[in-house]
Amino acid sequence: MIKYVIRRFIQAIPVLFLITVACFALMHAQGNPADRFAQNPKITQAQIAAFEHRWGLNDPLPLQYCKWLGICGDKPFLLNALPAGLGGGDNGILHGDLGTRSSMDAWSRTSSRSAPFQR
């Protein structure tokens, strides 16, 4: 039974890798998010370039994928892959950041005054 569980776990690793690659590819199939700003006359090219730099849109695709997973960042590879409580990074899909982190932080700051759906 132990051999079966280990074998299934080892088989799951490439499947999970392919799923993350497919999700990342679907996100990039939508195009560059900064292209939406190009039609706005109030936004300068410098602001668009700053947006692309801030979100790493100018980085090569493998580096973008690595940052999206949360295993690449400003810390060394093995440290960045650890949870934030152990001194690692605190962003990326592997750390549970599914893209709603900033909105949840904003919600927690405003919801302390009055929580919705309470009577």
mmCIF file of C-alpha atoms in Angstrom:
data_model
loop_
_atom_site.group_PDB
_atom_site.id
_atom_site.type_symbol
_atom_site.label_atom_id
_atom_site.label_comp_id
_atom_site.label_asym_id
_atom_site.label_seq_id
_atom_site.Cartn_x
_atom_site.Cartn_y
_atom_site.Cartn_z
ATOM 1 C CA MET A 1 0.000 0.000 0.000
ATOM 2 C CA ILE A 2 2.858 2.396 0.820
ATOM 3 C CA LYS A 3 4.450 1.718 -2.562
ATOM 4 C CA TYR A 4 1.159 2.497 -4.268
ATOM 5 C CA VAL A 5 0.785 5.827 -2.436
ATOM 6 C CA ILE A 6 4.358 6.830 -3.210
ATOM 7 C CA ARG A 7 3.951 5.886 -6.869
ATOM 8 C CA ARG A 8 0.712 7.892 -7.146
ATOM 9 C CA PHE A 9 2.360 10.877 -5.479
ATOM 10 C CA ILE A 10 5.258 10.753 -7.916
ATOM 11 C CA GLN A 11 2.804 10.510 -10.821
ATOM 12 C CA ALA A 12 0.914 13.554 -9.554
ATOM 13 C CA ILE A 13 3.948 15.855 -9.739
ATOM 14 C CA PRO A 14 4.084 16.096 -13.574
ATOM 15 C CA VAL A 15 0.296 16.405 -13.740
ATOM 16 C CA LEU A 16 0.331 19.356 -11.347
ATOM 17 C CA PHE A 17 3.192 20.913 -13.294
ATOM 18 C CA LEU A 18 1.237 20.607 -16.572
ATOM 19 C CA ILE A 19 -1.865 22.083 -14.955
ATOM 20 C CA THR A 20 0.065 25.129 -13.744
ATOM 21 C CA VAL A 21 1.677 25.566 -17.171
ATOM 22 C CA ALA A 22 -1.764 25.382 -18.825
ATOM 23 C CA CYS A 23 -3.226 27.964 -16.424
ATOM 24 C CA PHE A 24 -0.278 30.280 -16.962
ATOM 25 C CA ALA A 25 -0.560 29.881 -20.745
ATOM 26 C CA LEU A 26 -4.284 30.700 -20.634
ATOM 27 C CA MET A 27 -3.555 33.852 -18.654
ATOM 28 C CA HIS A 28 -0.935 34.939 -21.184
ATOM 29 C CA ALA A 29 -3.198 34.138 -24.130
ATOM 30 C CA GLN A 30 -5.264 37.179 -23.170
ATOM 31 C CA GLY A 31 -2.397 39.470 -24.096
ATOM 32 C CA ASN A 32 -0.480 42.169 -22.304
ATOM 33 C CA PRO A 33 -2.600 43.867 -19.624
ATOM 34 C CA ALA A 34 -0.784 47.151 -20.270
ATOM 35 C CA ASP A 35 -2.249 47.299 -23.794
ATOM 36 C CA ARG A 36 -5.554 48.462 -22.320
ATOM 37 C CA PHE A 37 -3.849 51.656 -21.163
ATOM 38 C CA ALA A 38 -2.588 52.527 -24.644
ATOM 39 C CA GLN A 39 -5.986 53.832 -25.748
ATOM 40 C CA ASN A 40 -6.255 56.226 -22.804
ATOM 41 C CA PRO A 41 -4.769 59.616 -23.765
ATOM 42 C CA LYS A 42 -4.257 60.558 -20.096
ATOM 43 C CA ILE A 43 -1.761 57.737 -19.500
ATOM 44 C CA THR A 44 1.766 58.380 -20.716
ATOM 45 C CA GLN A 45 4.180 55.851 -22.156
ATOM 46 C CA ALA A 46 6.330 56.274 -19.051
ATOM 47 C CA GLN A 47 3.417 55.223 -16.857
ATOM 48 C CA ILE A 48 2.783 52.185 -19.051
ATOM 49 C CA ALA A 49 6.477 51.265 -18.879
ATOM 50 C CA ALA A 50 6.419 51.642 -15.090
ATOM 51 C CA PHE A 51 3.351 49.384 -14.915
ATOM 52 C CA GLU A 52 5.062 46.741 -17.054
ATOM 53 C CA HIS A 53 8.203 46.944 -14.922
ATOM 54 C CA ARG A 54 6.250 46.757 -11.634
ATOM 55 C CA TRP A 55 4.376 43.622 -12.686
ATOM 56 C CA GLY A 56 7.353 42.021 -14.454
ATOM 57 C CA LEU A 57 5.729 41.993 -17.896
ATOM 58 C CA ASN A 58 9.078 42.695 -19.551
ATOM 59 C CA ASP A 59 10.671 39.608 -17.993
ATOM 60 C CA PRO A 60 11.145 36.426 -20.038
ATOM 61 C CA LEU A 61 8.237 33.965 -19.846
ATOM 62 C CA PRO A 62 10.085 31.349 -17.740
ATOM 63 C CA LEU A 63 10.904 34.015 -15.149
ATOM 64 C CA GLN A 64 7.304 35.285 -15.200
ATOM 65 C CA TYR A 65 6.088 31.708 -14.647
ATOM 66 C CA CYS A 66 8.548 31.247 -11.797
ATOM 67 C CA LYS A 67 7.385 34.493 -10.152
ATOM 68 C CA TRP A 68 3.738 33.534 -10.713
ATOM 69 C CA LEU A 69 4.357 30.287 -8.839
ATOM 70 C CA GLY A 70 6.065 32.232 -6.073
ATOM 71 C CA ILE A 71 9.385 30.420 -6.143
ATOM 72 C CA CYS A 72 11.403 33.280 -7.662
ATOM 73 C CA GLY A 73 11.777 36.640 -6.085
ATOM 74 C CA ASP A 74 14.195 38.881 -4.262
ATOM 75 C CA LYS A 75 15.355 36.071 -1.967
ATOM 76 C CA PRO A 76 17.388 32.988 -2.914
ATOM 77 C CA PHE A 77 15.414 30.178 -4.553
ATOM 78 C CA LEU A 78 15.070 27.848 -1.582
ATOM 79 C CA LEU A 79 14.244 30.648 0.855
ATOM 80 C CA ASN A 80 11.649 32.174 -1.458
ATOM 81 C CA ALA A 81 9.882 28.804 -1.807
ATOM 82 C CA LEU A 82 9.300 28.635 1.957
ATOM 83 C CA PRO A 83 6.158 30.073 3.569
ATOM 84 C CA ALA A 84 6.384 33.635 4.851
ATOM 85 C CA GLY A 85 6.286 32.434 8.466
ATOM 86 C CA LEU A 86 9.545 30.569 7.896
ATOM 87 C CA GLY A 87 11.305 33.532 6.298
ATOM 88 C CA GLY A 88 10.319 32.834 2.700
ATOM 89 C CA GLY A 89 8.347 34.778 0.129
ATOM 90 C CA ASP A 90 4.716 35.647 0.614
ATOM 91 C CA ASN A 91 3.387 35.837 -2.918
ATOM 92 C CA GLY A 92 2.598 33.467 -5.737
ATOM 93 C CA ILE A 93 0.139 30.711 -6.385
ATOM 94 C CA LEU A 94 2.067 28.163 -4.302
ATOM 95 C CA HIS A 95 1.741 30.446 -1.286
ATOM 96 C CA GLY A 96 -2.018 30.738 -1.669
ATOM 97 C CA ASP A 97 -2.031 34.146 -3.349
ATOM 98 C CA LEU A 98 -4.681 33.605 -5.986
ATOM 99 C CA GLY A 99 -4.850 37.237 -7.027
ATOM 100 C CA THR A 100 -7.304 38.414 -4.394
ATOM 101 C CA ARG A 101 -4.774 39.273 -1.734
ATOM 102 C CA SER A 102 -4.733 43.032 -2.238
ATOM 103 C CA SER A 103 -8.513 43.270 -2.361
ATOM 104 C CA MET A 104 -8.798 41.181 0.800
ATOM 105 C CA ASP A 105 -6.320 43.465 2.572
ATOM 106 C CA ALA A 106 -8.353 46.494 1.524
ATOM 107 C CA TRP A 107 -11.544 44.768 2.651
ATOM 108 C CA SER A 108 -10.103 43.968 6.082
ATOM 109 C CA ARG A 109 -9.165 47.633 6.615
ATOM 110 C CA THR A 110 -12.647 48.887 5.773
ATOM 111 C CA SER A 111 -14.734 46.084 7.245
ATOM 112 C CA SER A 112 -13.672 46.780 10.839
ATOM 113 C CA ARG A 113 -16.150 49.667 10.996
ATOM 114 C CA SER A 114 -19.199 47.787 9.842
ATOM 115 C CA ALA A 115 -19.350 44.280 8.466
ATOM 116 C CA PRO A 116 -21.874 43.640 5.687
ATOM 117 C CA PHE A 117 -24.772 41.272 6.128
ATOM 118 C CA GLN A 118 -24.937 41.823 9.872
ATOM 119 C CA ARG A 119 -28.098 42.978 11.553
#
